[in-house]
C-alpha positions in Angstrom: 73.7 64.9 143.6 74.9 65.7 140.1 72.2 65.9 137.5 74.0 63.4 135.3 73.9 60.6 137.9 71.1 58.1 137.5 68.6 57.9 140.3 69.2 54.8 142.5 66.1 53.1 143.7 67.7 50.3 145.6 66.0 46.9 145.8 66.9 43.8 147.6 65.9 40.3 146.6 65.7 37.7 149.3 64.1 34.3 149.7 63.7 31.1 151.5 61.4 28.4 152.7 58.3 29.5 154.6 56.6 27.9 157.6 53.3 27.9 155.8 51.7 29.5 152.8 49.4 31.8 154.8 52.3 33.9 156.3 55.6 35.4 155.2 57.5 33.7 158.1 60.7 32.0 157.1 61.2 28.4 158.4 64.8 29.0 159.3 66.4 32.5 159.2 69.9 31.0 158.9 68.8 29.6 155.5 67.4 32.8 154.1 69.2 33.6 150.8 70.2 37.1 149.9 70.1 37.0 146.1 71.4 40.5 145.6 71.1 44.2 145.7 69.9 46.0 142.6 69.8 49.6 141.4 66.2 49.5 140.1 63.0 47.4 140.2 63.5 46.1 136.7 66.8 44.4 137.4 65.5 43.1 140.8 62.5 41.6 139.1 64.7 39.7 136.6 66.7 38.2 139.5 63.5 37.5 141.5 61.9 35.7 138.5 64.9 33.6 137.9 65.1 32.4 141.6 61.4 31.9 141.8 61.3 29.8 138.7 64.3 27.7 139.8 62.4 26.7 142.9 59.0 26.1 141.4 59.0 22.5 142.6 59.0 23.5 146.3 55.7 25.2 147.1 57.1 26.5 150.4 59.9 28.5 148.8 59.3 32.2 148.3 61.4 35.1 147.0 60.6 38.7 147.7 61.7 42.1 146.4 62.3 44.6 149.2 62.1 48.3 148.2 65.1 49.5 150.2 64.8 53.0 148.8 61.4 53.3 150.6 63.0 52.3 153.9 66.0 54.7 153.4 63.8 57.7 152.5 60.2 57.1 153.6 59.1 60.6 152.5 60.1 60.0 148.9 57.2 60.2 146.5 56.7 56.9 144.6 57.6 57.1 140.9 54.6 57.0 138.6 
C-alpha cells in the first residue's frame, strides 16, 4: 500500500427493531436497515447518532456500529 494512502478502518452502521431490550436480536431480519459503510469510526459515529436520534421515540429500535476492519484483519492491533 502506498504511504500516501490513508488507512481505511471500515465500519458498517446497521439497525432495526429488537425483540426485547435484553438482547441484540432483531425482530425481523428483512427490516434491518443498512445505513452505510464508512472509512473510519468518526464518520460512522456521525451516521449512527443521526439514525439513533431519529428513532428515539421507539425504544425497541437500535443502531450499531460494526468494526468491519476487525473482521477483515483480526490480527490487526487496535489503534490507540
